[in-house]
Coordinates of C-alpha atoms in Angstrom, one line a residue:
Chain A
X166 CA -26.6 25.0 35.8
X167 CA -29.4 26.4 33.7
X168 CA -27.7 29.8 33.5
X169 CA -24.4 28.3 32.3
X170 CA -26.1 26.2 29.7
X171 CA -27.9 29.2 28.2
X172 CA -24.6 31.1 28.4
X173 CA -22.8 28.4 26.5
X174 CA -25.6 28.1 23.9
X175 CA -25.5 31.9 23.5
X176 CA -21.8 32.0 23.1
X177 CA -21.9 29.3 20.4
X178 CA -24.7 31.0 18.5
X179 CA -23.8 34.7 18.7
X180 CA -22.7 34.8 15.0
X181 CA -25.7 32.9 13.9
X182 CA -28.0 35.3 15.9
X183 CA -26.4 38.4 14.4
X184 CA -26.5 37.0 10.9
X185 CA -30.1 36.0 11.3
X186 CA -31.0 39.5 12.5
X187 CA -29.2 41.2 9.7
X188 CA -30.9 38.9 7.2
X189 CA -34.1 40.8 7.9
X190 CA -32.6 44.3 7.3
X191 CA -29.7 46.6 7.5
X192 CA -29.1 47.7 11.1
X193 CA -26.7 49.8 13.2
X194 CA -25.0 48.7 16.5
X195 CA -27.4 50.3 18.9
X196 CA -30.4 49.0 17.0
X197 CA -29.1 45.4 16.9
X198 CA -28.5 45.6 20.7
X199 CA -32.0 46.9 21.3
X200 CA -33.6 44.2 19.0
X201 CA -31.7 41.4 20.7
X202 CA -32.8 42.7 24.1
X203 CA -36.4 43.0 23.0
X204 CA -36.6 39.6 21.4
X205 CA -34.4 37.6 23.8
X206 CA -35.1 39.3 27.1
X207 CA -32.4 39.2 29.7
X208 CA -31.4 35.6 29.2
X209 CA -30.7 35.8 25.4
X210 CA -29.7 39.4 25.0
X211 CA -26.1 40.1 24.0
X212 CA -24.2 42.8 25.9
X213 CA -22.7 45.5 23.8
X214 CA -19.3 44.5 25.1
X215 CA -19.7 41.3 23.1
X216 CA -21.8 42.7 20.3
X217 CA -19.2 45.1 18.8
X218 CA -16.3 42.7 18.7
X219 CA -18.6 40.0 17.2
X220 CA -19.8 42.4 14.5
X221 CA -16.2 43.4 13.7
X222 CA -15.2 39.7 13.5
X223 CA -18.0 39.1 11.0
X224 CA -16.9 42.1 9.0
X225 CA -13.3 40.8 9.0
X226 CA -14.6 37.5 7.8
X227 CA -16.4 39.1 4.9
X228 CA -19.8 38.1 6.1
X229 CA -21.1 41.6 6.8
X230 CA -20.2 45.0 5.4
X231 CA -20.6 48.3 7.1
X232 CA -21.3 51.9 5.9
X233 CA -21.6 55.2 7.8
X234 CA -24.7 57.3 7.5
X235 CA -25.5 60.6 9.1
X236 CA -28.6 60.6 11.4
X237 CA -29.2 64.2 12.2
X238 CA -26.7 66.9 13.1
X239 CA -25.0 65.1 16.0
X240 CA -25.2 61.5 15.1
X241 CA -23.6 59.1 12.6
X242 CA -24.5 55.5 12.5
X243 CA -22.5 52.5 11.2
X244 CA -25.0 50.3 9.4
X245 CA -24.2 46.6 9.0
X246 CA -25.7 44.5 6.2
X247 CA -25.0 41.0 4.9
X248 CA -22.7 40.3 2.0
X249 CA -23.6 37.6 -0.5
X250 CA -21.3 35.2 1.4
X251 CA -22.9 36.4 4.7
X252 CA -26.4 35.7 3.3
X253 CA -25.5 32.1 2.4
X254 CA -24.0 31.7 5.9
X255 CA -27.0 33.3 7.5
X256 CA -29.4 30.9 5.7
X257 CA -27.4 27.9 6.7
X258 CA -27.0 29.1 10.3
X259 CA -30.6 29.9 10.8
X260 CA -31.7 26.5 9.3
X261 CA -29.2 24.7 11.5
X262 CA -30.3 26.6 14.6
X263 CA -34.0 25.8 13.9
X264 CA -33.2 22.2 13.3
X265 CA -31.2 22.0 16.5
X266 CA -34.0 23.7 18.5
X267 CA -36.6 21.2 17.1
X268 CA -34.3 18.3 17.9
X269 CA -33.9 19.6 21.5
X270 CA -37.6 20.0 21.9
X271 CA -38.1 16.4 20.8
X272 CA -35.4 15.1 23.1
X273 CA -36.7 17.0 26.1
X274 CA -40.4 16.2 25.4
X275 CA -39.5 12.5 25.2
X276 CA -41.4 12.0 22.0
X277 CA -40.0 9.5 19.5
X278 CA -38.4 11.0 16.4
Chain B
X237 CA -20.4 63.8 26.0
X238 CA -20.1 63.7 29.8
X239 CA -16.9 63.1 31.8
X240 CA -17.4 59.5 32.6
X241 CA -18.2 58.6 29.0
X242 CA -15.2 60.5 27.7
X243 CA -12.9 58.8 30.3
X244 CA -14.3 55.4 29.4
X245 CA -13.7 56.0 25.7
X246 CA -10.2 57.3 26.4
X247 CA -9.5 54.1 28.4
X248 CA -10.7 51.9 25.5
X249 CA -8.6 53.9 23.0
X250 CA -5.5 53.5 25.2
X251 CA -5.8 49.7 25.0
X252 CA -6.8 49.4 21.4
X253 CA -4.2 48.1 18.9
X254 CA -6.0 48.2 15.6
X255 CA -4.3 50.8 13.6
X256 CA -5.5 54.4 13.1
X257 CA -8.3 53.7 10.7
X258 CA -10.0 50.9 12.6
X259 CA -9.4 52.7 15.9
X260 CA -11.1 55.8 14.5
X261 CA -14.1 53.7 13.4
X262 CA -14.4 51.8 16.6
X263 CA -14.2 54.9 18.7
X264 CA -16.7 56.7 16.5
X265 CA -19.1 53.8 16.8
X266 CA -18.8 53.5 20.6
X267 CA -19.2 57.3 20.9
X268 CA -22.3 57.1 18.8
X269 CA -23.6 54.4 21.1
X270 CA -23.6 56.7 24.1
X271 CA -25.4 59.4 22.0
X272 CA -28.0 56.9 20.8
X273 CA -28.7 55.7 24.4
X274 CA -29.3 59.3 25.5
X275 CA -31.4 60.1 22.4
X276 CA -33.6 57.0 22.9
X277 CA -34.2 57.7 26.6
X278 CA -34.8 61.4 26.8
X279 CA -36.4 61.3 30.2
X280 CA -33.4 59.7 31.8
X281 CA -30.7 61.9 33.2
X282 CA -27.6 61.8 31.0
X283 CA -25.5 60.3 33.8
X284 CA -27.9 57.4 34.2
X285 CA -27.8 56.7 30.5
X286 CA -24.0 56.8 30.4
X287 CA -23.7 54.4 33.4
X288 CA -26.1 52.0 31.7
X289 CA -24.0 52.0 28.5
X290 CA -20.8 51.6 30.4
X291 CA -22.2 48.6 32.4
X292 CA -23.3 46.9 29.2
X293 CA -20.0 47.6 27.4
X294 CA -18.1 46.2 30.4
X295 CA -14.5 47.0 31.4
X296 CA -12.7 49.1 28.8
X297 CA -9.7 46.9 29.0
X298 CA -11.8 43.8 28.4
X299 CA -13.7 45.4 25.5
X300 CA -10.4 46.5 23.9
X301 CA -8.9 43.1 24.4
X302 CA -11.9 41.5 22.7
X303 CA -11.4 43.8 19.8
X304 CA -7.6 43.3 19.7
X305 CA -7.3 39.7 20.4
X306 CA -7.4 37.9 17.1
X307 CA -5.5 38.9 14.0
X308 CA -8.9 38.4 12.3
X309 CA -10.0 41.5 14.1
X310 CA -7.4 43.5 12.3
X311 CA -9.4 44.7 9.3
X312 CA -7.9 44.4 5.9
X313 CA -6.3 47.7 4.8
X314 CA -4.6 48.9 7.9
X315 CA -2.6 46.2 9.6
X316 CA 0.3 47.5 11.7
X317 CA 3.4 46.1 10.0
X318 CA 6.4 46.7 12.1
X319 CA 9.8 45.8 10.8
X320 CA 12.4 46.3 13.4
X321 CA 16.0 46.4 12.3
X322 CA 18.1 43.6 13.8
X323 CA 14.9 41.8 14.9
X324 CA 14.5 39.9 11.6
X325 CA 10.8 40.0 12.3
X326 CA 7.7 41.4 10.8
X327 CA 4.8 41.9 13.1
X328 CA 1.2 42.6 12.4
X329 CA 0.6 44.3 15.6
X330 CA 2.7 46.6 17.9
X331 CA 1.9 44.5 21.0
X332 CA 3.2 41.4 19.2
X333 CA 6.5 43.1 18.6
X334 CA 6.6 44.2 22.2
X335 CA 5.7 40.7 23.5
X336 CA 8.4 39.2 21.4
X337 CA 11.2 41.1 23.1
X338 CA 10.8 39.7 26.7
X339 CA 9.8 36.4 25.2
X340 CA 13.0 36.1 23.2
X341 CA 15.0 37.5 26.2
X342 CA 13.7 34.8 28.5
X343 CA 14.3 32.1 26.0
X344 CA 17.9 33.1 25.6
X345 CA 18.3 33.3 29.4
X346 CA 17.0 29.7 29.6
X347 CA 19.4 28.6 27.0
X348 CA 22.3 30.1 28.9
X349 CA 21.0 28.5 32.1
X350 CA 20.8 25.2 30.3
X351 CA 24.3 25.6 29.1
X352 CA 25.5 26.4 32.6
X353 CA 23.8 23.3 34.0
X354 CA 25.2 21.2 31.1
X355 CA 28.7 22.4 31.9
X356 CA 28.3 21.9 35.6
X357 CA 26.5 18.6 35.6
X358 CA 28.1 17.2 32.5
X359 CA 24.7 16.0 31.2
X360 CA 24.8 13.5 28.3
X361 CA 24.1 14.7 24.7
X362 CA 20.8 12.7 24.7
X363 CA 19.3 15.4 26.8
X364 CA 19.8 17.9 24.1
X365 CA 16.9 17.3 21.7
X366 CA 14.1 16.9 24.3
X367 CA 15.4 20.1 26.0
X368 CA 15.5 22.0 22.7
X369 CA 12.0 20.8 21.9
X370 CA 10.7 21.8 25.3
X371 CA 12.4 25.2 24.9
X372 CA 10.6 25.9 21.6
X373 CA 7.2 24.9 23.1
X374 CA 7.9 27.0 26.1
X375 CA 8.9 30.0 23.9
X376 CA 5.7 29.8 21.9
X377 CA 3.5 29.4 25.0
X378 CA 5.3 32.3 26.7
X379 CA 4.9 34.6 23.8
X380 CA 1.2 33.8 23.6
X381 CA 0.8 34.4 27.4
X382 CA 2.7 37.7 27.3
X383 CA 0.7 38.9 24.3
X384 CA -2.5 37.9 26.1
X385 CA -1.5 40.0 29.1
X386 CA -0.4 42.9 26.9
X387 CA -3.7 42.9 25.2
X388 CA -5.2 43.9 28.5
X389 CA -2.8 46.7 29.2
X390 CA -2.5 50.2 28.0
X391 CA 0.4 51.2 25.8
X392 CA 2.2 52.9 28.6
X393 CA 1.8 49.8 30.7
X394 CA 3.0 47.5 27.9
X395 CA 6.2 49.6 27.6
X396 CA 6.8 49.7 31.3
X397 CA 6.3 45.9 31.7
X398 CA 8.5 45.2 28.7
X399 CA 11.2 47.4 30.1
X400 CA 11.1 45.9 33.5
X401 CA 11.1 42.3 32.1
X402 CA 14.0 43.1 29.9
X403 CA 15.9 44.6 32.8
X404 CA 15.3 41.4 34.8
X405 CA 16.4 39.3 31.9
X406 CA 19.6 41.3 31.4
X407 CA 20.3 41.0 35.1
X408 CA 19.9 37.2 34.7
X409 CA 22.3 37.3 31.8
X410 CA 24.9 39.0 33.9
X411 CA 24.4 36.4 36.7
X412 CA 24.4 33.3 34.5
X413 CA 27.2 34.8 32.3
X414 CA 29.4 35.2 35.4
X415 CA 28.7 31.6 36.5
X416 CA 29.4 30.3 33.0
X417 CA 32.7 32.2 32.6
X418 CA 34.0 31.0 35.9
X419 CA 33.1 27.4 35.1
X420 CA 34.1 27.4 31.5
X421 CA 37.5 29.1 32.2
X422 CA 38.6 25.8 33.7
X423 CA 37.3 23.7 30.7
X424 CA 38.3 26.0 27.8
X425 CA 39.3 29.7 28.1
X426 CA 38.2 30.4 24.5
X427 CA 34.6 29.4 25.2
X428 CA 34.5 31.7 28.2
X429 CA 35.8 34.6 26.0
X430 CA 32.9 33.7 23.5
X431 CA 30.4 34.0 26.4
X432 CA 31.9 37.4 27.3
X433 CA 31.3 38.6 23.8
X434 CA 28.0 36.9 23.0
X435 CA 26.1 37.7 26.2
X436 CA 26.6 41.5 26.1
X437 CA 25.9 41.5 22.4
X438 CA 22.5 39.7 22.8
X439 CA 21.6 42.0 25.7
X440 CA 22.5 45.1 23.5
X441 CA 20.4 43.8 20.6
X442 CA 17.4 43.2 22.8
X443 CA 17.7 46.7 24.3
X444 CA 18.0 48.1 20.8
X445 CA 14.8 46.2 19.7
X446 CA 13.0 47.7 22.7
X447 CA 14.1 51.2 21.7
X448 CA 12.9 50.6 18.1
X449 CA 9.6 49.1 19.2
X450 CA 8.9 52.0 21.5
X451 CA 9.5 54.3 18.6
X452 CA 7.1 52.4 16.4
X453 CA 4.3 52.7 19.0
X454 CA 1.1 53.6 17.1
X455 CA -0.1 57.1 17.3
X456 CA -3.3 57.5 19.3
X457 CA -6.6 58.2 17.7
X458 CA -7.3 61.9 17.6
X459 CA -10.7 62.6 19.0
X460 CA -13.0 64.6 16.8
X461 CA -13.5 68.3 17.6
X462 CA -17.2 67.9 18.0
X463 CA -18.6 66.0 20.9
X464 CA -20.5 63.6 18.7
X465 CA -19.4 61.0 16.2
X466 CA -17.9 62.4 13.1
X467 CA -18.6 61.3 9.6
X468 CA -15.5 59.7 8.1
X469 CA -14.4 61.1 4.8
X470 CA -16.7 60.0 2.0
X471 CA -19.4 58.8 4.3
X472 CA -22.9 58.9 3.0
X473 CA -25.2 61.5 4.5

């Protein structure tokens, strides 16, 4: 039950998590996956199989833009960064997520609002 | 790039339906992911790093389907517009065009079956509109279902499944057409002649659409000569 709840929450907040991460700095796919794993552990990390389609959706929606950059002789990275529209969305999404988390804490702690 | 990684990437490419430019970018990005994993874990054997990436990326078909699924995933600038003569259709994606062929064929088969039942059972006209509405809903659902299945298949499999389905549909036309002609001949010989003309014509048009759609199959992404990701033209160093 707990696992499925986390999975549902994660599914619904994937875009917000990615936008929130990219709000900090420009990142490439592997870097985003690593950051998510380090910060969220096993329960909140996003598999790369979901990460790349999500990034491409955000790009198609005009929330992020991408550019290629060489990283040594044998590597090229596709860096993602927020567009102006994406930054507005990111601010709103992060605020909404934080508000939701606070609300859930209050509800589960049983303290009056 | 080791064999398993190359085979995995080839399997993804086979199922992608994004147009050459987007396919190139997706493939380069995935290829780079394998390289990054190996570079960040230099102490791990390459085979272990490759297996780790593959397990995180998941099934190649599923990954490609996630990238294909929504029209939103088709980036601006390189949609696959396919205009097939005699199809009166414009498709954003090759798999949509392919899905429409058996979808339309099955719909026409159902219409002919309905006509045969109508003739045989002498159903009242009040059945007409609900049946027509049901047919439209069925057609839309069927096309969506076929497209969903096609998104999980390689291009060769899409072509094979479409060909087999069309073959089954045409066999159905022959069967229903035969029944219709034998029944309608008693009612009105002119209608049975109409069936004899229309049914083969519809079957021929569908077969022609299939031939055209196969010809419009997108060209596969050409892997780079080097084993690593390649800078796209104009990329920043």
